[in-house]
Coordinates of C-alpha atoms in Angstrom, one line a residue:
M1 CA 121.2 102.8 76.8
K2 CA 120.1 100.1 79.3
G3 CA 118.3 102.7 81.5
A4 CA 116.4 103.9 78.4
F5 CA 115.4 100.4 77.4
T6 CA 114.3 99.8 81.0
G7 CA 112.1 102.8 81.0
W8 CA 110.6 101.9 77.7
F9 CA 109.9 98.4 78.9
A10 CA 108.2 99.7 82.1
K11 CA 106.0 102.1 80.0
F12 CA 105.0 99.2 77.6
A13 CA 104.2 96.9 80.6
F14 CA 102.1 99.6 82.2
G15 CA 100.3 100.3 79.0
L16 CA 99.6 96.7 78.4
A17 CA 98.3 96.4 82.0
A18 CA 95.9 99.4 81.5
F19 CA 94.7 97.9 78.3
A20 CA 93.9 94.6 80.0
A21 CA 92.1 96.5 82.9
S22 CA 90.1 98.4 80.4
V23 CA 89.0 95.2 78.6
S24 CA 88.0 93.7 82.0
L25 CA 86.2 96.9 83.1
G26 CA 84.6 97.2 79.7
A27 CA 83.1 93.7 80.1
A28 CA 82.1 94.5 83.6
D29 CA 80.3 97.7 82.4
E30 CA 78.7 96.4 79.2
I31 CA 78.1 92.6 80.3
L32 CA 76.3 92.4 83.7
I33 CA 76.1 88.9 85.2
D34 CA 74.1 87.9 88.2
W35 CA 73.3 84.6 89.8
N36 CA 71.2 83.1 92.7
P37 CA 70.7 79.6 93.8
V38 CA 67.4 78.2 92.5
W39 CA 66.3 77.1 95.9
V40 CA 66.8 80.4 97.8
G41 CA 67.7 79.9 101.3
A42 CA 68.4 76.2 101.2
R43 CA 71.6 74.6 102.3
T44 CA 72.4 71.3 100.6
Q45 CA 75.1 68.6 100.1
S46 CA 73.4 67.2 97.0
W47 CA 75.1 66.0 93.9
C48 CA 73.7 69.0 92.0
S49 CA 73.1 72.6 93.1
P50 CA 71.1 74.4 90.4
V51 CA 71.9 78.0 89.9
R52 CA 69.9 80.6 88.0
F53 CA 72.0 83.0 85.9
T54 CA 70.9 86.4 84.5
I55 CA 73.3 87.8 81.9
E56 CA 72.6 91.4 80.4
N57 CA 74.3 92.8 77.5
K58 CA 74.3 96.7 77.5
G59 CA 76.8 96.8 74.7
K60 CA 77.0 95.7 71.1
D61 CA 75.9 92.4 69.6
D62 CA 78.0 89.7 71.2
R63 CA 78.4 86.0 71.9
G64 CA 80.3 84.0 74.4
V65 CA 80.7 81.0 76.6
L66 CA 80.0 80.6 80.3
S67 CA 82.2 78.0 81.9
L68 CA 81.5 76.4 85.3
K69 CA 84.3 74.5 87.1
N70 CA 85.1 72.9 90.4
E71 CA 87.0 69.8 91.6
S72 CA 84.1 67.5 90.4
F73 CA 82.7 69.2 87.4
Q74 CA 83.3 71.4 84.3
A75 CA 80.8 72.3 81.7
S76 CA 80.4 75.1 79.1
Y77 CA 77.3 77.1 78.2
P78 CA 77.3 78.7 74.8
L79 CA 75.4 82.2 74.8
E80 CA 74.1 84.4 72.1
L81 CA 74.0 88.0 73.5
P82 CA 72.3 90.4 71.1
A83 CA 72.6 94.3 72.1
G84 CA 70.3 95.2 74.8
S85 CA 69.3 91.6 75.5
K86 CA 68.9 89.9 79.0
R87 CA 69.4 86.0 79.1
T88 CA 68.1 84.1 82.1
F89 CA 68.7 80.3 82.4
I90 CA 69.4 77.6 85.0
A91 CA 72.7 75.8 85.0
Y92 CA 73.0 72.4 86.9
P93 CA 76.7 72.1 88.2
A94 CA 77.7 69.0 90.1
T95 CA 78.6 69.9 93.6
S96 CA 82.3 69.8 94.6
I97 CA 83.0 66.6 96.5
Y98 CA 85.6 68.5 98.4
G99 CA 83.3 71.4 99.4
G100 CA 85.3 73.9 97.3
Q101 CA 83.9 76.8 95.4
T102 CA 82.5 76.6 91.9
S103 CA 83.9 79.3 89.6
A104 CA 82.1 80.9 86.8
T105 CA 83.8 82.5 83.8
L106 CA 82.2 84.3 81.0
E107 CA 84.4 84.8 78.0
S108 CA 82.9 86.9 75.1
N109 CA 84.2 89.3 72.4
Q110 CA 83.9 92.1 74.9
G111 CA 86.2 90.6 77.5
R112 CA 86.3 88.1 80.3
Y113 CA 84.3 88.2 83.6
S114 CA 84.9 85.8 86.4
L115 CA 83.1 85.2 89.8
K116 CA 82.9 82.6 92.6
L117 CA 79.6 80.9 93.4
E118 CA 79.3 80.7 97.2
L119 CA 76.7 77.9 97.6
M120 CA 75.4 77.3 101.0
A121 CA 76.6 74.0 102.3
G122 CA 74.3 72.0 104.6
G123 CA 75.5 69.6 107.3
Y124 CA 75.5 65.8 106.9
G125 CA 71.9 64.5 107.2
E126 CA 70.4 67.9 106.9
Q127 CA 67.0 68.0 105.0
V128 CA 65.9 70.5 102.5
V129 CA 62.1 71.1 102.0
G130 CA 61.7 73.0 98.7
V131 CA 58.6 75.4 98.4
I132 CA 57.2 76.5 95.0
A133 CA 55.1 79.6 95.7
E134 CA 54.9 83.3 94.8
N135 CA 55.7 84.4 98.3
P136 CA 58.9 83.2 99.9
G137 CA 59.3 82.6 103.6
S138 CA 56.0 80.9 104.3
Y139 CA 57.6 77.8 105.8
T140 CA 60.3 79.1 107.9
F141 CA 58.5 77.5 110.9
L142 CA 60.2 74.1 109.8
R143 CA 63.6 75.3 111.0
R144 CA 64.7 74.0 114.4
I145 CA 64.8 76.7 116.9
G146 CA 66.1 75.7 120.4
D147 CA 64.2 72.3 120.6
S148 CA 65.3 68.8 120.8
T149 CA 64.0 67.7 117.4
F150 CA 66.6 65.4 115.7
L151 CA 66.1 66.7 112.2
E152 CA 67.9 69.6 110.8
I153 CA 65.8 71.3 108.1
S154 CA 66.3 74.2 105.9
D155 CA 63.5 75.7 103.6
G156 CA 64.3 76.8 100.1
Y157 CA 62.0 78.9 97.8
C158 CA 61.4 79.1 94.2
K159 CA 58.8 80.9 92.1
P160 CA 56.6 79.0 89.8
S161 CA 57.8 80.6 86.7
E162 CA 61.4 79.9 87.7
A163 CA 61.1 76.2 88.6
P164 CA 63.7 73.7 87.2
E165 CA 62.6 71.8 84.2
R166 CA 65.0 68.9 84.9
A167 CA 64.4 66.4 87.6
I168 CA 68.0 66.8 88.7
G169 CA 67.1 70.4 89.7
Y170 CA 65.0 68.9 92.6
A171 CA 67.6 66.3 93.7
S172 CA 68.7 68.3 96.6
L173 CA 65.2 68.3 98.1
S174 CA 63.8 65.8 100.7
A175 CA 60.4 67.1 99.9
L176 CA 58.6 69.6 97.6
M177 CA 55.7 71.7 98.7
L178 CA 53.4 73.0 95.9
G179 CA 51.3 76.0 97.1
T180 CA 49.5 79.0 95.6
G181 CA 50.6 79.7 92.1
A182 CA 51.9 76.2 91.2
E183 CA 49.4 76.2 88.4
R184 CA 51.8 78.5 86.5
L185 CA 54.6 75.8 86.4
T186 CA 55.8 75.1 82.9
T187 CA 54.8 71.7 81.4
E188 CA 58.5 70.8 81.4
A189 CA 58.6 71.5 85.2
V190 CA 55.5 69.4 85.8
E191 CA 57.1 66.5 84.1
A192 CA 60.4 66.9 86.0
I193 CA 58.5 67.0 89.3
K194 CA 56.8 63.7 88.4
L195 CA 60.2 62.2 87.7
F196 CA 61.6 63.6 91.0
A197 CA 58.8 61.6 92.8
A198 CA 59.3 58.5 90.8
A199 CA 63.0 58.5 92.0
G200 CA 61.9 58.7 95.6
G201 CA 60.9 62.2 96.1
H202 CA 58.0 63.4 98.2
V203 CA 55.6 65.9 96.5
I204 CA 53.1 67.6 98.7
F205 CA 50.1 69.6 97.3
T206 CA 48.4 72.0 99.7
G207 CA 44.7 73.0 99.5
G208 CA 42.7 75.4 101.6
A209 CA 40.8 78.1 99.7
A210 CA 43.1 78.1 96.6
T211 CA 42.3 75.0 94.4
A212 CA 43.7 76.1 90.9
A213 CA 46.9 74.0 91.2
L214 CA 44.9 71.0 92.4
N215 CA 42.7 71.3 89.2
D216 CA 45.6 71.5 86.7
T217 CA 44.9 68.7 84.3
R218 CA 48.6 68.3 83.6
W219 CA 49.0 66.4 86.8
G220 CA 46.4 63.7 85.9
D221 CA 46.3 60.8 88.4
F222 CA 49.7 61.8 89.8
L223 CA 47.4 63.6 92.2
P224 CA 45.4 61.3 94.6
I225 CA 42.4 63.7 94.2
Q226 CA 40.4 65.1 91.3
N227 CA 37.6 67.6 90.6
V228 CA 38.6 69.8 93.6
T229 CA 36.5 72.6 95.1
S230 CA 36.8 74.4 98.4
H231 CA 34.5 74.7 101.4
Q232 CA 34.6 76.0 105.0
R233 CA 34.0 74.1 108.2
P234 CA 34.8 74.3 111.9
V235 CA 38.4 73.4 112.7
P236 CA 38.6 69.7 113.0
D237 CA 39.7 67.9 116.3
F238 CA 42.8 66.6 114.3
F239 CA 44.2 70.1 115.0
T240 CA 42.6 71.3 118.2
E241 CA 43.6 68.1 120.1
R242 CA 47.3 68.8 119.5
S243 CA 47.3 72.4 120.5
E244 CA 45.0 75.4 120.6
V245 CA 44.0 77.0 117.3
T246 CA 43.2 80.7 117.2
G247 CA 40.1 80.8 115.0
S248 CA 37.1 78.5 114.6
I249 CA 36.7 78.2 110.7
L250 CA 39.0 76.4 108.4
S251 CA 39.0 76.3 104.5
L252 CA 39.3 72.8 103.2
A253 CA 39.7 71.5 99.6
K254 CA 37.6 68.5 98.7
G255 CA 37.0 66.3 95.7
D256 CA 37.1 62.7 94.4
V257 CA 39.8 60.8 96.2
S258 CA 41.6 57.8 94.6
A259 CA 40.3 54.5 96.1
N260 CA 43.9 53.4 96.5
A261 CA 45.2 56.2 98.6
R262 CA 46.0 56.5 102.3
V263 CA 43.3 58.7 103.7
V264 CA 43.1 60.8 106.9
A265 CA 39.5 61.9 107.4
E266 CA 37.3 63.4 110.0
G267 CA 33.6 64.2 109.9
G268 CA 33.1 63.2 106.3
D269 CA 36.0 65.5 105.1
V270 CA 39.3 64.1 103.8
L271 CA 42.2 65.9 105.6
S272 CA 44.9 64.2 103.6
A273 CA 45.4 61.6 101.0
E274 CA 48.7 59.9 100.0
R275 CA 49.8 57.4 97.3
L276 CA 53.0 55.8 96.0
W277 CA 54.6 57.1 92.8
G278 CA 57.5 55.2 91.4
I279 CA 59.3 54.7 94.8
G280 CA 58.3 58.2 96.1
R281 CA 55.2 59.7 97.4
V282 CA 52.5 62.2 96.5
T283 CA 50.5 63.8 99.3
F284 CA 47.3 66.0 99.1
L285 CA 46.6 68.2 102.0
A286 CA 43.0 69.5 102.2
Y287 CA 44.3 72.5 104.2
S288 CA 47.0 75.1 104.0
F289 CA 49.6 76.0 106.6
T290 CA 49.9 79.6 105.1
E291 CA 46.1 80.4 105.5
Q292 CA 44.5 81.4 108.8
P293 CA 44.0 80.1 111.2
L294 CA 46.8 77.5 110.7
S295 CA 49.4 80.0 109.7
R296 CA 49.5 81.0 113.4
W297 CA 49.1 77.5 114.8
D298 CA 51.9 76.1 117.0
G299 CA 51.4 72.5 116.0
R300 CA 52.0 72.9 112.2
R301 CA 55.6 71.9 112.4
D302 CA 54.9 68.7 114.2
V303 CA 52.1 67.7 111.8
L304 CA 54.4 68.3 108.8
L305 CA 57.3 66.5 110.3
E306 CA 55.2 63.4 110.9
M307 CA 54.1 63.5 107.3
L308 CA 57.6 63.8 106.0
T309 CA 58.9 60.9 108.0
G310 CA 56.0 58.4 107.7
H311 CA 55.3 55.6 105.3
K312 CA 59.0 54.9 104.4
D313 CA 59.2 51.1 104.9
N314 CA 58.7 50.3 101.2
T315 CA 61.4 52.7 100.0
E316 CA 63.9 51.3 102.5
A317 CA 63.1 47.7 101.3
V318 CA 63.8 48.8 97.7
A319 CA 67.1 50.4 98.8
Q320 CA 68.3 47.3 100.7
R321 CA 67.5 45.2 97.7
L322 CA 69.4 47.3 95.2
S323 CA 72.2 48.8 97.2
G324 CA 75.8 47.8 97.0
T325 CA 77.8 50.0 94.7
Q326 CA 79.1 53.6 94.7
H327 CA 77.5 55.0 91.6
L328 CA 74.7 57.5 92.1
V329 CA 73.0 58.5 95.2
L330 CA 69.3 59.0 95.1
P331 CA 68.0 62.4 96.3
G332 CA 66.9 62.9 99.8
N333 CA 67.6 61.1 103.1
A334 CA 66.1 58.2 105.1
E335 CA 65.2 60.7 107.9
L336 CA 62.5 62.2 105.6
G337 CA 61.2 59.0 104.3
R338 CA 63.8 57.8 101.7
S339 CA 67.0 56.0 101.9
S340 CA 70.1 57.5 100.3
T341 CA 71.5 54.6 98.4
Y342 CA 73.3 53.5 95.2
Y343 CA 71.6 51.4 92.5
M344 CA 73.2 48.7 90.3
G345 CA 71.7 46.1 88.1
Y346 CA 73.5 42.7 87.7
S347 CA 73.5 40.9 84.3
P348 CA 73.5 37.2 83.9
Y349 CA 76.1 37.5 81.2
D350 CA 79.3 38.5 83.2
D351 CA 81.9 36.5 81.4
Q352 CA 81.8 37.6 77.8
E353 CA 85.3 37.4 76.3
S354 CA 84.5 40.3 74.0
N355 CA 83.9 42.6 77.0
P356 CA 87.0 44.8 77.4
F357 CA 85.8 45.9 80.8
Q358 CA 86.3 42.2 82.0
L359 CA 89.8 42.1 80.7
K360 CA 92.8 42.6 83.1
L361 CA 96.4 43.4 82.6
P362 CA 98.9 40.9 84.1
P363 CA 99.8 41.5 87.8
V364 CA 103.0 43.1 88.7
W365 CA 104.8 39.8 89.8
Q366 CA 104.1 38.3 86.4
I367 CA 105.5 41.3 84.6
A368 CA 108.6 41.1 87.0
L369 CA 108.9 37.4 86.2
I370 CA 108.8 38.0 82.4
L371 CA 111.4 40.7 82.7
A372 CA 113.7 38.5 84.7
G373 CA 113.3 35.7 82.3
F374 CA 114.2 38.2 79.4
W375 CA 117.3 39.3 81.2
L376 CA 118.3 35.6 81.9
V377 CA 117.8 34.6 78.3
V378 CA 119.3 37.6 76.5
V379 CA 122.5 38.0 78.7
P380 CA 123.8 34.8 80.4
I381 CA 122.2 32.2 78.2
N382 CA 122.4 33.9 74.8
F383 CA 126.1 35.1 75.3
G384 CA 127.0 31.9 77.0
V385 CA 125.8 29.7 74.2
L386 CA 127.3 32.0 71.5
S387 CA 130.7 32.1 73.3
K388 CA 130.7 28.3 73.5
L389 CA 130.0 28.1 69.8
G390 CA 132.5 30.8 69.0
R391 CA 129.9 32.9 67.3
K392 CA 129.5 36.0 69.5
E393 CA 129.0 38.2 66.5
L394 CA 125.6 36.6 66.1
A395 CA 124.4 38.5 69.3
W396 CA 123.4 41.2 67.0
L397 CA 120.9 38.9 65.4
T398 CA 119.8 36.7 68.4
A399 CA 119.2 39.6 70.9
P400 CA 116.5 41.3 68.7
L401 CA 114.8 37.9 68.0
I402 CA 114.7 37.2 71.7
S403 CA 113.3 40.7 72.3
L404 CA 110.5 40.1 69.8
G405 CA 109.7 36.8 71.4
F406 CA 109.2 38.3 74.8
A407 CA 107.3 41.2 73.4
G408 CA 105.0 38.6 71.9
I409 CA 104.4 37.2 75.3
F410 CA 103.4 40.6 76.7
F411 CA 101.1 41.1 73.7
A412 CA 99.5 37.8 74.3
Y413 CA 98.3 39.1 77.7
A414 CA 96.7 42.2 76.2
S415 CA 95.8 40.9 72.6
K416 CA 92.0 40.8 73.4
L417 CA 92.2 44.5 74.5
Y418 CA 94.0 45.5 71.3
T419 CA 91.3 43.7 69.2
A420 CA 88.3 45.0 71.1
T421 CA 86.0 47.5 69.5
L422 CA 84.7 50.8 70.9
S423 CA 82.4 49.7 73.7
T424 CA 80.2 50.9 76.4
S425 CA 78.7 49.3 79.5
A426 CA 76.0 50.8 81.8
A427 CA 74.9 50.1 85.3
G428 CA 72.2 51.6 87.3
A429 CA 68.4 51.8 87.7
V430 CA 65.5 53.0 85.7
V431 CA 62.7 54.3 88.0
M432 CA 59.1 54.6 86.8
Q433 CA 55.5 54.3 87.7
S434 CA 53.4 51.5 86.2
G435 CA 51.0 52.6 83.4
H436 CA 52.6 56.0 82.9
P437 CA 55.1 57.3 80.3
G438 CA 58.4 58.8 81.4
A439 CA 61.3 57.2 83.3
L440 CA 64.5 58.3 84.9
Y441 CA 67.9 56.5 84.5
M442 CA 70.4 57.0 87.3
G443 CA 73.7 55.3 87.1
T444 CA 77.1 55.1 85.4
Q445 CA 78.4 54.3 82.0
Q446 CA 81.8 53.0 81.1
F447 CA 83.5 53.7 77.8
F448 CA 86.4 52.0 76.0
F449 CA 88.1 53.7 73.1
P450 CA 90.5 51.4 71.3
R451 CA 92.1 54.2 69.2
P452 CA 92.9 57.9 69.8
G453 CA 90.6 60.5 68.3
E454 CA 87.6 62.8 69.0
Y455 CA 84.2 61.2 69.8
D456 CA 80.7 62.5 70.0
L457 CA 79.0 60.5 72.9
D458 CA 75.6 61.2 71.2
L459 CA 73.6 61.9 74.4
E460 CA 69.8 62.4 74.5
G461 CA 67.8 63.5 77.6
V462 CA 70.9 63.6 79.9
E463 CA 70.2 66.1 82.6
I464 CA 73.7 66.0 84.3
I465 CA 76.9 64.2 83.5
S466 CA 80.2 64.2 85.5
P467 CA 83.2 61.9 86.1
A468 CA 82.4 58.8 88.1
D469 CA 83.0 59.0 91.8
E470 CA 86.4 60.5 92.4
Y471 CA 86.9 58.3 95.5
R472 CA 86.8 55.2 93.4
N473 CA 90.2 54.6 91.6
Y474 CA 89.6 51.1 90.1
Y475 CA 89.8 52.4 86.6
D476 CA 92.4 55.0 87.3
R477 CA 95.2 52.5 86.5
R478 CA 93.6 51.8 83.1
G479 CA 93.4 55.4 81.9
D480 CA 92.0 58.9 82.3
S481 CA 88.4 58.6 83.4
S482 CA 87.8 62.4 83.4
L483 CA 85.3 64.2 81.2
T484 CA 86.9 67.6 82.0
G485 CA 86.4 70.3 79.3
Y486 CA 84.2 68.3 77.1
V487 CA 80.7 68.8 78.5
M488 CA 78.4 71.5 76.8
D489 CA 75.0 72.5 78.0
N490 CA 73.0 74.3 75.4
G491 CA 69.6 73.4 76.7
E492 CA 70.5 69.8 76.3
I493 CA 73.8 68.1 77.7
E494 CA 76.3 67.3 74.9
V495 CA 79.7 65.8 74.7
P496 CA 80.5 66.4 71.1
R497 CA 84.3 66.2 70.9
M498 CA 85.8 64.2 73.6
K499 CA 89.5 63.5 72.9
T500 CA 90.9 60.1 74.0
G501 CA 94.1 58.2 73.7
S502 CA 94.7 54.7 72.6
L503 CA 93.2 51.9 74.7
S504 CA 91.5 54.6 76.8
F505 CA 89.0 53.7 79.5
K506 CA 86.6 56.4 80.8
E507 CA 83.5 56.4 83.2
A508 CA 80.8 58.9 83.9
K509 CA 77.9 59.0 86.2
M510 CA 74.6 60.6 84.7
Q511 CA 71.0 61.2 85.2
Q512 CA 68.9 60.7 82.0
R513 CA 65.3 61.4 81.1
L514 CA 63.8 58.4 79.1
R515 CA 60.6 58.4 77.1
P516 CA 60.1 54.7 76.6
N517 CA 57.0 53.6 74.6
W518 CA 56.2 51.0 77.2
V519 CA 54.8 51.5 80.7
L520 CA 54.7 48.0 82.3
P521 CA 50.9 48.0 83.0
S522 CA 49.6 46.0 86.0
N523 CA 46.4 45.1 87.6
L524 CA 47.0 43.9 91.2
E525 CA 44.8 43.2 94.2
V526 CA 46.0 42.8 97.7
K527 CA 43.9 40.8 100.3
K528 CA 44.5 39.8 103.9
A529 CA 45.9 36.2 104.4
S530 CA 46.7 34.1 107.4
R531 CA 50.3 35.1 107.7
G532 CA 50.3 38.4 105.9
V533 CA 48.8 39.4 102.6
R534 CA 48.3 37.8 99.2
V535 CA 49.0 39.7 96.0
T536 CA 47.1 38.5 92.9
G537 CA 46.7 40.0 89.4
T538 CA 48.8 40.5 86.2
I539 CA 51.9 42.4 85.1
M540 CA 52.5 42.9 81.4
N541 CA 55.9 43.3 79.7
D542 CA 55.0 45.7 76.9
S543 CA 58.7 46.7 76.3
P544 CA 60.7 45.4 73.4
N545 CA 63.2 43.8 75.8
A546 CA 63.1 40.6 78.0
I547 CA 62.7 40.9 81.9
V548 CA 64.5 38.5 84.1
S549 CA 64.4 38.0 87.9
G550 CA 61.2 40.0 88.5
S551 CA 60.4 40.5 92.2
L552 CA 57.6 42.2 94.1
I553 CA 58.5 44.4 97.2
V554 CA 55.4 44.7 99.2
G555 CA 55.6 47.0 102.2
D556 CA 58.7 46.3 104.3
A557 CA 58.6 42.5 103.5
L558 CA 61.4 40.7 101.8
P559 CA 61.1 40.6 98.0
I560 CA 59.1 37.8 96.5
V561 CA 60.1 36.3 93.2
A562 CA 57.1 37.0 90.8
V563 CA 58.7 35.9 87.5
R564 CA 61.8 34.3 86.3
R565 CA 61.7 35.6 82.7
L566 CA 59.1 37.6 80.9
E567 CA 59.5 38.0 77.0
P568 CA 58.3 41.0 75.3
G569 CA 54.5 41.1 74.9
E570 CA 54.0 38.5 77.7
T571 CA 51.8 38.9 80.7
V572 CA 52.4 37.1 84.0
D573 CA 49.8 36.0 86.4
V574 CA 50.9 37.0 89.9
N575 CA 49.7 35.0 93.0
V576 CA 52.2 35.4 95.9
L577 CA 51.9 35.2 99.6
V578 CA 53.7 38.0 101.4
V579 CA 54.6 37.3 105.1
L580 CA 54.5 40.5 107.2
N581 CA 55.6 41.4 110.6
G582 CA 52.5 41.9 112.5
D583 CA 49.0 42.6 111.3
P584 CA 48.4 43.8 107.7
P585 CA 48.0 47.6 107.5
E586 CA 45.0 49.3 105.9
Y587 CA 47.0 50.4 102.9
I588 CA 50.3 48.9 101.5
D589 CA 52.8 50.0 98.8
T590 CA 54.0 47.6 96.1
V591 CA 57.0 47.9 93.9
F592 CA 58.1 45.6 91.0
E593 CA 61.9 45.3 90.6
A594 CA 63.6 43.4 87.7
V595 CA 66.6 43.3 85.4
M596 CA 66.3 44.2 81.8
P597 CA 69.8 43.2 80.3
D598 CA 69.2 44.6 76.8
L599 CA 67.9 48.0 77.7
K600 CA 70.0 50.7 76.1
V601 CA 70.7 53.9 78.2
G602 CA 73.3 56.6 78.3
A603 CA 75.5 57.4 75.2
S604 CA 74.6 56.0 71.9
L605 CA 77.9 54.9 70.4
G606 CA 80.0 51.8 70.0
D607 CA 78.8 48.4 71.0
A608 CA 76.8 48.0 74.2
V609 CA 78.4 45.0 76.0
A610 CA 76.9 43.0 78.9
G611 CA 78.6 42.4 82.2
R612 CA 76.5 44.9 84.0
A613 CA 72.8 45.6 83.4
I614 CA 69.9 47.9 84.3
S615 CA 67.5 47.3 87.1
I616 CA 63.9 48.4 86.5
V617 CA 62.3 49.8 89.5
C618 CA 58.6 50.3 88.9
G619 CA 56.0 51.5 91.4
M620 CA 52.9 49.4 91.2
G621 CA 51.0 51.8 93.5
T622 CA 49.3 52.0 96.9
Y623 CA 46.6 49.3 97.5
R624 CA 43.9 49.0 100.1
V625 CA 44.3 45.7 101.8
E626 CA 40.8 44.0 101.3
A627 CA 39.4 41.3 103.4
G628 CA 40.5 37.8 102.5
S629 CA 38.3 34.9 101.4

């Protein structure tokens, strides 16, 4: 009987395994899933490594969920998969901090399909130059091949029709080249690229014979040139003096160049023009490295590297001003013109008693002292007094009363925490360009949940969200800070049902698109002065929130306080002397940095409490330094 049962069980187990295999194979046959990194060929250590998925359903109507997971990130992507459909979309997983793999699992009615995403990891300090063009491989000359150049550079390629529509999709790039076909970018991708530049990115438009992308009206004055046409001329000395050029005629784009743009010109032709945007840069090249004769020129790598590493003083000054916390690293690296740094705003209201994030539990020694006092009172003193009175039977009454008394002492330490309401507190920076709509918040948000339950974080415009830096364990002793399993991406990031316990603290880092109805318009002028430059003009606070501690950062000089407090609707007259090291340059960049304590960012739930605040980092622009009076 035992042998018969064993045989039956073996057949049952084999049949079950065969059934499971058939389900898996059926999914593999009827659901085809493929993936590629958005920036093909690039290696990166960025916070986010965007991935393009293509999922094809060759079977019946289906629906499912694609889950991405690594040590630092987990998110779900709901999918509708009609029969015969092919779905293509970009996922934005946070990169594993431990360098591990990211797993992708598709679960649908037809079965389960799993794969590992082998994303190419770059070395520390390695730079990535992204190229949006129809033909990949045109900038392989940037790679270091047996020379002594310090920079390690990899080039990544993306077709215009496949470009990311979120700014976080460009965060792994140190610079972005826009070439032939860039006019076919979606409007969402255009806006994302502008935000990438505002956050410290470097966007480079190439010219030459092709001018369609340069005349795309969606760029507006993001471009330092307008009304672009093309013409041919002999190769300028700018190129031939560096090394021999095989060919004598070069196609150049020309047009109306902004008055406040750094210009390199020769023989009446502008070869390049560059301007500040936010704390990033936008560069126009009149020529193209992919057209003859420069496509075969030996000096093209050196010219491009000089451009990528130049004019970074202003960004480094901003970084030094605002650095000091481990929240969210800006895209890029100082080697290519931007500093990797962390931004945090400081509020003037740090001591609010209603702020649960400022409350602290008693230290261990106090808890030990209370416990020792409890033991001393409830045992020796309590029983000693009752024995002396001859009423030991009252211990059944006195011991609980003493316990309640000491419990009240413990409660007194945490009473404010128990009475606190659902609260949030954000810290980070909003980067933007003066006079232009659109901004990007980069930072963190803390959450305090007084009662257990499920909560909708009510997010809008969030491009990525993940647990706060795993290396920081300050909040770990207060509760689970993880968002694991709650993040959904259905074209927009959502956290609709996050489960929490009682008195739970959580913290997330995020990047969020903002669409404020204010632009901080400015009208400034920079002139030479005896010890540097003098900046005059106006800055208007057209936001609904007060601005405090506003400073101008001019070039690489120390910040100069421009305004102590600016109420909504007010305009401040600026007249400050900026002391520079050395003679004033021909052009100089100017950034306005301030604190906006009442600005609401991140999740929209609970009471937003002070204690930390938001820095506004607003690019005022590049200015020609005029002669002084």
